[in-house]
């Protein structure tokens, strides 16, 4: 499916939800994608991309920024504390803040740099042991800790369990954000972004529907 098709579906979902056109940011997830596919999407004018791996992003995006100009880069994969420094230097937003040690490291880096990427707290709405994210019961307390550290929280992020109806997870995340005064909701991917938009998503993360299937063996 082309980028234009995805953007058209996003705009239609916005209208259906009674939301202003352009209120949802489409993050084109370019992790493990061949460079020519990424360049093709850039050539179409898209300027918001998501990566899962700091090292891959470091190798790819400085050169692309030189060639294509200003763009937004979002970290959407798990962030190791020891990769926080290059992450804050490279990314405009980090969607996977999920533990006190990472919050403290980001706060120190922000103080030293005088600025910080936008931050989203990842919530493990399905309470899956193999996934990162703050458990729902701990979300309010963790948000309060981050605010004490002076971190610029933009919102919350979730990845619903595979095979489950994502709508209850999106609704739960929206409720958590509302009660904590957070406007950003990073939720919805290639298969379910329209449902996420209906429930308030401000950022959707769309990869394979734009770029095609990934070849992880090429990484």
PDB file of C-alpha atoms in Angstrom:
ATOM      1  CA  UNK A   1       0.000   0.000   0.000  1.00  0.00           C
ATOM      2  CA  UNK A   2       1.375   3.417  -0.916  1.00  0.00           C
ATOM      3  CA  UNK A   3       2.125   6.228   1.491  1.00  0.00           C
ATOM      4  CA  UNK A   4      -0.647   8.244  -0.161  1.00  0.00           C
ATOM      5  CA  UNK A   5      -3.131   5.428   0.541  1.00  0.00           C
ATOM      6  CA  UNK A   6      -2.137   5.282   4.219  1.00  0.00           C
ATOM      7  CA  UNK A   7      -2.369   9.056   4.628  1.00  0.00           C
ATOM      8  CA  UNK A   8      -5.770   9.035   2.938  1.00  0.00           C
ATOM      9  CA  UNK A   9      -7.015   6.364   5.372  1.00  0.00           C
ATOM     10  CA  UNK A  10      -5.652   8.348   8.320  1.00  0.00           C
ATOM     11  CA  UNK A  11      -7.404  11.523   7.168  1.00  0.00           C
ATOM     12  CA  UNK A  12     -10.651   9.559   6.679  1.00  0.00           C
ATOM     13  CA  UNK A  13     -10.340   8.118  10.203  1.00  0.00           C
ATOM     14  CA  UNK A  14      -9.808  11.627  11.573  1.00  0.00           C
ATOM     15  CA  UNK A  15     -12.983  12.843   9.867  1.00  0.00           C
ATOM     16  CA  UNK A  16     -14.972   9.839  11.104  1.00  0.00           C
ATOM     17  CA  UNK A  17     -13.807  10.570  14.670  1.00  0.00           C
ATOM     18  CA  UNK A  18     -14.752  14.252  14.315  1.00  0.00           C
ATOM     19  CA  UNK A  19     -11.141  15.321  14.682  1.00  0.00           C
ATOM     20  CA  UNK A  20      -9.303  18.067  12.768  1.00  0.00           C
ATOM     21  CA  UNK A  21      -7.413  17.027   9.653  1.00  0.00           C
ATOM     22  CA  UNK A  22      -3.739  16.582  10.441  1.00  0.00           C
ATOM     23  CA  UNK A  23      -4.300  15.968  14.144  1.00  0.00           C
ATOM     24  CA  UNK A  24      -2.723  12.506  13.844  1.00  0.00           C
ATOM     25  CA  UNK A  25       0.996  12.207  13.126  1.00  0.00           C
ATOM     26  CA  UNK A  26       1.962   9.244  10.949  1.00  0.00           C
ATOM     27  CA  UNK A  27       5.306   7.759  11.982  1.00  0.00           C
ATOM     28  CA  UNK A  28       6.722   5.753   9.080  1.00  0.00           C
ATOM     29  CA  UNK A  29       8.518   2.888  10.819  1.00  0.00           C
ATOM     30  CA  UNK A  30      11.686   2.370   8.794  1.00  0.00           C
ATOM     31  CA  UNK A  31      13.514  -0.145  10.996  1.00  0.00           C
ATOM     32  CA  UNK A  32      15.301  -2.899   9.066  1.00  0.00           C
ATOM     33  CA  UNK A  33      14.124  -1.431   5.749  1.00  0.00           C
ATOM     34  CA  UNK A  34      16.403  -1.174   2.705  1.00  0.00           C
ATOM     35  CA  UNK A  35      17.712   2.336   2.163  1.00  0.00           C
ATOM     36  CA  UNK A  36      16.074   2.654  -1.236  1.00  0.00           C
ATOM     37  CA  UNK A  37      12.618   2.146   0.290  1.00  0.00           C
ATOM     38  CA  UNK A  38      13.288   4.812   2.927  1.00  0.00           C
ATOM     39  CA  UNK A  39      14.604   7.213   0.294  1.00  0.00           C
ATOM     40  CA  UNK A  40      11.478   6.661  -1.816  1.00  0.00           C
ATOM     41  CA  UNK A  41       9.217   7.666   1.088  1.00  0.00           C
ATOM     42  CA  UNK A  42      11.402  10.706   1.794  1.00  0.00           C
ATOM     43  CA  UNK A  43      11.205  11.636  -1.893  1.00  0.00           C
ATOM     44  CA  UNK A  44       7.388  11.599  -1.587  1.00  0.00           C
ATOM     45  CA  UNK A  45       7.709  14.321   1.031  1.00  0.00           C
ATOM     46  CA  UNK A  46       7.174  12.382   4.250  1.00  0.00           C
ATOM     47  CA  UNK A  47       9.322  13.643   7.114  1.00  0.00           C
ATOM     48  CA  UNK A  48       8.361  11.641  10.254  1.00  0.00           C
ATOM     49  CA  UNK A  49      10.083   8.293  10.785  1.00  0.00           C
ATOM     50  CA  UNK A  50      10.469   5.713  13.528  1.00  0.00           C
ATOM     51  CA  UNK A  51      13.385   3.446  14.391  1.00  0.00           C
ATOM     52  CA  UNK A  52      13.791   0.627  16.914  1.00  0.00           C
ATOM     53  CA  UNK A  53      17.559   0.380  17.160  1.00  0.00           C
ATOM     54  CA  UNK A  54      19.933   3.197  18.087  1.00  0.00           C
ATOM     55  CA  UNK A  55      22.876   1.729  16.205  1.00  0.00           C
ATOM     56  CA  UNK A  56      20.887   1.272  12.993  1.00  0.00           C
ATOM     57  CA  UNK A  57      19.505   4.808  13.231  1.00  0.00           C
ATOM     58  CA  UNK A  58      23.008   6.222  13.803  1.00  0.00           C
ATOM     59  CA  UNK A  59      24.214   4.569  10.621  1.00  0.00           C
ATOM     60  CA  UNK A  60      21.245   5.669   8.530  1.00  0.00           C
ATOM     61  CA  UNK A  61      19.852   9.042   9.506  1.00  0.00           C
ATOM     62  CA  UNK A  62      22.681  11.595   9.754  1.00  0.00           C
ATOM     63  CA  UNK A  63      23.370  11.108   6.042  1.00  0.00           C
ATOM     64  CA  UNK A  64      19.691  11.192   5.132  1.00  0.00           C
ATOM     65  CA  UNK A  65      19.225  14.400   7.121  1.00  0.00           C
ATOM     66  CA  UNK A  66      22.060  15.994   5.165  1.00  0.00           C
ATOM     67  CA  UNK A  67      20.464  15.005   1.863  1.00  0.00           C
ATOM     68  CA  UNK A  68      16.775  15.555   2.607  1.00  0.00           C
ATOM     69  CA  UNK A  69      16.821  18.338   5.210  1.00  0.00           C
ATOM     70  CA  UNK A  70      14.740  18.706   8.339  1.00  0.00           C
ATOM     71  CA  UNK A  71      12.807  15.676   9.540  1.00  0.00           C
ATOM     72  CA  UNK A  72      11.500  14.108  12.765  1.00  0.00           C
ATOM     73  CA  UNK A  73      12.984  10.886  14.090  1.00  0.00           C
ATOM     74  CA  UNK A  74      11.141   8.872  16.757  1.00  0.00           C
ATOM     75  CA  UNK A  75      12.667   6.109  18.889  1.00  0.00           C
ATOM     76  CA  UNK A  76       9.980   3.441  19.197  1.00  0.00           C
ATOM     77  CA  UNK A  77      11.987   0.405  20.315  1.00  0.00           C
ATOM     78  CA  UNK A  78      13.273  -0.573  23.771  1.00  0.00           C
ATOM     79  CA  UNK A  79      15.992   1.822  24.904  1.00  0.00           C
ATOM     80  CA  UNK A  80      18.916   0.497  26.903  1.00  0.00           C
ATOM     81  CA  UNK A  81      20.175   2.939  29.505  1.00  0.00           C
ATOM     82  CA  UNK A  82      23.696   2.759  28.064  1.00  0.00           C
ATOM     83  CA  UNK A  83      22.323   3.899  24.676  1.00  0.00           C
ATOM     84  CA  UNK A  84      20.469   6.889  26.131  1.00  0.00           C
ATOM     85  CA  UNK A  85      23.152   9.458  25.279  1.00  0.00           C
ATOM     86  CA  UNK A  86      23.306   8.757  21.520  1.00  0.00           C
ATOM     87  CA  UNK A  87      19.521   8.413  21.513  1.00  0.00           C
ATOM     88  CA  UNK A  88      18.887  11.900  22.899  1.00  0.00           C
ATOM     89  CA  UNK A  89      21.392  13.332  20.420  1.00  0.00           C
ATOM     90  CA  UNK A  90      19.730  11.667  17.430  1.00  0.00           C
ATOM     91  CA  UNK A  91      16.014  11.401  18.155  1.00  0.00           C
ATOM     92  CA  UNK A  92      13.345  14.097  18.389  1.00  0.00           C
ATOM     93  CA  UNK A  93      11.048  11.860  20.459  1.00  0.00           C
ATOM     94  CA  UNK A  94      11.431   8.708  22.548  1.00  0.00           C
ATOM     95  CA  UNK A  95       8.308   6.553  22.950  1.00  0.00           C
ATOM     96  CA  UNK A  96       9.699   3.879  25.276  1.00  0.00           C
ATOM     97  CA  UNK A  97      10.397   5.478  28.649  1.00  0.00           C
ATOM     98  CA  UNK A  98       9.501   2.655  31.014  1.00  0.00           C
ATOM     99  CA  UNK A  99      11.661   2.539  34.156  1.00  0.00           C
ATOM    100  CA  UNK A 100      13.186   4.808  36.813  1.00  0.00           C
ATOM    101  CA  UNK A 101      16.816   4.155  35.807  1.00  0.00           C
ATOM    102  CA  UNK A 102      16.111   5.353  32.261  1.00  0.00           C
ATOM    103  CA  UNK A 103      14.148   8.368  33.527  1.00  0.00           C
ATOM    104  CA  UNK A 104      17.037   9.389  35.777  1.00  0.00           C
ATOM    105  CA  UNK A 105      19.557   8.991  32.949  1.00  0.00           C
ATOM    106  CA  UNK A 106      17.423  11.039  30.555  1.00  0.00           C
ATOM    107  CA  UNK A 107      16.986  13.749  33.201  1.00  0.00           C
ATOM    108  CA  UNK A 108      20.768  14.010  33.674  1.00  0.00           C
ATOM    109  CA  UNK A 109      21.341  14.182  29.932  1.00  0.00           C
ATOM    110  CA  UNK A 110      18.615  16.795  29.514  1.00  0.00           C
ATOM    111  CA  UNK A 111      20.148  18.959  32.227  1.00  0.00           C
ATOM    112  CA  UNK A 112      23.583  18.707  30.627  1.00  0.00           C
ATOM    113  CA  UNK A 113      22.288  19.436  27.098  1.00  0.00           C
ATOM    114  CA  UNK A 114      19.693  22.056  28.002  1.00  0.00           C
ATOM    115  CA  UNK A 115      17.011  20.235  26.033  1.00  0.00           C
ATOM    116  CA  UNK A 116      15.362  16.846  25.791  1.00  0.00           C
ATOM    117  CA  UNK A 117      13.440  14.894  23.169  1.00  0.00           C
ATOM    118  CA  UNK A 118       9.681  14.592  23.620  1.00  0.00           C
ATOM    119  CA  UNK A 119       9.030  11.638  25.891  1.00  0.00           C
ATOM    120  CA  UNK A 120       6.242   9.059  25.941  1.00  0.00           C
ATOM    121  CA  UNK A 121       5.832   6.598  28.809  1.00  0.00           C
ATOM    122  CA  UNK A 122       5.378   3.076  27.484  1.00  0.00           C
ATOM    123  CA  UNK A 123       2.577   1.194  29.234  1.00  0.00           C
ATOM    124  CA  UNK A 124       2.359  -2.599  29.184  1.00  0.00           C
ATOM    125  CA  UNK A 125      -1.434  -2.655  29.011  1.00  0.00           C
ATOM    126  CA  UNK A 126      -1.515  -6.416  28.468  1.00  0.00           C
ATOM    127  CA  UNK A 127       0.837  -7.028  31.413  1.00  0.00           C
ATOM    128  CA  UNK A 128       2.943  -9.288  29.178  1.00  0.00           C
ATOM    129  CA  UNK A 129       6.141 -10.458  30.911  1.00  0.00           C
ATOM    130  CA  UNK A 130       8.191 -10.437  27.694  1.00  0.00           C
ATOM    131  CA  UNK A 131       7.348  -6.804  26.894  1.00  0.00           C
ATOM    132  CA  UNK A 132       8.731  -3.553  28.215  1.00  0.00           C
ATOM    133  CA  UNK A 133       6.492  -0.918  29.689  1.00  0.00           C
ATOM    134  CA  UNK A 134       5.150   0.250  33.014  1.00  0.00           C
ATOM    135  CA  UNK A 135       2.350  -1.936  34.357  1.00  0.00           C
ATOM    136  CA  UNK A 136      -1.020  -0.144  34.493  1.00  0.00           C
ATOM    137  CA  UNK A 137      -1.082  -0.061  38.300  1.00  0.00           C
ATOM    138  CA  UNK A 138       2.226   1.788  38.361  1.00  0.00           C
ATOM    139  CA  UNK A 139       1.574   4.364  35.657  1.00  0.00           C
ATOM    140  CA  UNK A 140       0.372   7.281  37.802  1.00  0.00           C
ATOM    141  CA  UNK A 141       3.269   6.925  40.221  1.00  0.00           C
ATOM    142  CA  UNK A 142       5.850   6.671  37.452  1.00  0.00           C
ATOM    143  CA  UNK A 143       4.477   9.751  35.697  1.00  0.00           C
ATOM    144  CA  UNK A 144       4.740  11.648  38.989  1.00  0.00           C
ATOM    145  CA  UNK A 145       8.387  10.518  39.375  1.00  0.00           C
ATOM    146  CA  UNK A 146       9.193  11.699  35.851  1.00  0.00           C
ATOM    147  CA  UNK A 147       7.639  15.091  36.552  1.00  0.00           C
ATOM    148  CA  UNK A 148       9.691  15.481  39.725  1.00  0.00           C
ATOM    149  CA  UNK A 149      12.756  14.898  37.529  1.00  0.00           C
ATOM    150  CA  UNK A 150      11.570  17.683  35.206  1.00  0.00           C
ATOM    151  CA  UNK A 151      11.156  15.432  32.180  1.00  0.00           C
ATOM    152  CA  UNK A 152       9.011  16.798  29.315  1.00  0.00           C
ATOM    153  CA  UNK A 153       6.338  14.112  29.087  1.00  0.00           C
ATOM    154  CA  UNK A 154       4.299  14.316  25.890  1.00  0.00           C
ATOM    155  CA  UNK A 155       2.066  11.311  26.437  1.00  0.00           C
ATOM    156  CA  UNK A 156       1.744   7.546  26.685  1.00  0.00           C
ATOM    157  CA  UNK A 157       2.460   4.645  24.319  1.00  0.00           C
ATOM    158  CA  UNK A 158       1.256   1.048  24.153  1.00  0.00           C
ATOM    159  CA  UNK A 159       1.527  -2.076  21.999  1.00  0.00           C
ATOM    160  CA  UNK A 160      -1.539  -4.277  22.597  1.00  0.00           C
ATOM    161  CA  UNK A 161      -1.016  -8.044  22.850  1.00  0.00           C
ATOM    162  CA  UNK A 162      -0.920  -9.801  19.502  1.00  0.00           C
ATOM    163  CA  UNK A 163      -4.153 -11.568  18.685  1.00  0.00           C
ATOM    164  CA  UNK A 164      -6.300  -9.536  21.087  1.00  0.00           C
ATOM    165  CA  UNK A 165      -8.818  -6.842  20.247  1.00  0.00           C
ATOM    166  CA  UNK A 166      -6.681  -3.696  20.564  1.00  0.00           C
ATOM    167  CA  UNK A 167      -9.593  -1.337  21.273  1.00  0.00           C
ATOM    168  CA  UNK A 168      -9.821  -1.962  25.051  1.00  0.00           C
ATOM    169  CA  UNK A 169      -6.078  -1.352  25.334  1.00  0.00           C
ATOM    170  CA  UNK A 170      -6.339   1.898  23.386  1.00  0.00           C
ATOM    171  CA  UNK A 171      -9.266   3.023  25.535  1.00  0.00           C
ATOM    172  CA  UNK A 172      -7.385   2.166  28.739  1.00  0.00           C
ATOM    173  CA  UNK A 173      -4.335   4.124  27.579  1.00  0.00           C
ATOM    174  CA  UNK A 174      -6.506   7.132  26.701  1.00  0.00           C
ATOM    175  CA  UNK A 175      -8.048   7.074  30.184  1.00  0.00           C
ATOM    176  CA  UNK A 176      -4.627   6.960  31.845  1.00  0.00           C
ATOM    177  CA  UNK A 177      -3.428   9.897  29.755  1.00  0.00           C
ATOM    178  CA  UNK A 178      -6.519  11.968  30.489  1.00  0.00           C
ATOM    179  CA  UNK A 179      -6.345  11.557  34.244  1.00  0.00           C
ATOM    180  CA  UNK A 180      -2.665  12.513  34.189  1.00  0.00           C
ATOM    181  CA  UNK A 181      -3.148  15.565  31.978  1.00  0.00           C
ATOM    182  CA  UNK A 182      -1.211  14.148  29.019  1.00  0.00           C
ATOM    183  CA  UNK A 183      -2.339  14.912  25.473  1.00  0.00           C
ATOM    184  CA  UNK A 184      -0.180  12.513  23.458  1.00  0.00           C
ATOM    185  CA  UNK A 185      -1.268   8.960  22.633  1.00  0.00           C
ATOM    186  CA  UNK A 186       1.182   6.874  20.625  1.00  0.00           C
ATOM    187  CA  UNK A 187      -0.896   3.847  19.674  1.00  0.00           C
ATOM    188  CA  UNK A 188      -1.942   1.982  16.567  1.00  0.00           C
ATOM    189  CA  UNK A 189       0.141   0.222  13.930  1.00  0.00           C
ATOM    190  CA  UNK A 190      -0.361  -1.026  10.369  1.00  0.00           C
ATOM    191  CA  UNK A 191      -3.221  -3.399  11.236  1.00  0.00           C
ATOM    192  CA  UNK A 192      -5.161  -1.272  13.719  1.00  0.00           C
ATOM    193  CA  UNK A 193      -4.355   2.428  13.320  1.00  0.00           C
ATOM    194  CA  UNK A 194      -7.917   3.353  12.370  1.00  0.00           C
ATOM    195  CA  UNK A 195      -9.255   1.872  15.616  1.00  0.00           C
ATOM    196  CA  UNK A 196      -6.550   3.778  17.498  1.00  0.00           C
ATOM    197  CA  UNK A 197      -7.502   7.060  15.842  1.00  0.00           C
ATOM    198  CA  UNK A 198     -11.152   6.491  16.781  1.00  0.00           C
ATOM    199  CA  UNK A 199     -10.019   6.235  20.414  1.00  0.00           C
ATOM    200  CA  UNK A 200      -7.793   9.306  20.414  1.00  0.00           C
ATOM    201  CA  UNK A 201      -4.384   8.384  18.968  1.00  0.00           C
ATOM    202  CA  UNK A 202      -2.201  11.394  18.197  1.00  0.00           C
ATOM    203  CA  UNK A 203       0.682   9.310  16.790  1.00  0.00           C
ATOM    204  CA  UNK A 204       0.329   6.084  14.783  1.00  0.00           C
ATOM    205  CA  UNK A 205       3.303   3.878  13.941  1.00  0.00           C
ATOM    206  CA  UNK A 206       2.950   2.408  10.450  1.00  0.00           C
ATOM    207  CA  UNK A 207       5.737   0.316   8.946  1.00  0.00           C
ATOM    208  CA  UNK A 208       5.014  -2.664   6.729  1.00  0.00           C
ATOM    209  CA  UNK A 209       1.878  -1.080   5.261  1.00  0.00           C
ATOM    210  CA  UNK A 210       4.068   1.716   3.859  1.00  0.00           C
ATOM    211  CA  UNK A 211       7.388  -0.004   3.170  1.00  0.00           C
ATOM    212  CA  UNK A 212       6.432  -3.635   2.625  1.00  0.00           C
ATOM    213  CA  UNK A 213       7.526  -6.700   4.604  1.00  0.00           C
ATOM    214  CA  UNK A 214      10.841  -6.497   6.455  1.00  0.00           C
ATOM    215  CA  UNK A 215      13.763  -8.818   5.847  1.00  0.00           C
ATOM    216  CA  UNK A 216      15.298  -9.251   9.298  1.00  0.00           C
ATOM    217  CA  UNK A 217      18.026 -11.435   7.858  1.00  0.00           C
ATOM    218  CA  UNK A 218      19.396  -8.371   6.032  1.00  0.00           C
ATOM    219  CA  UNK A 219      19.949  -6.442   9.264  1.00  0.00           C
TER     220      UNK A 219
END
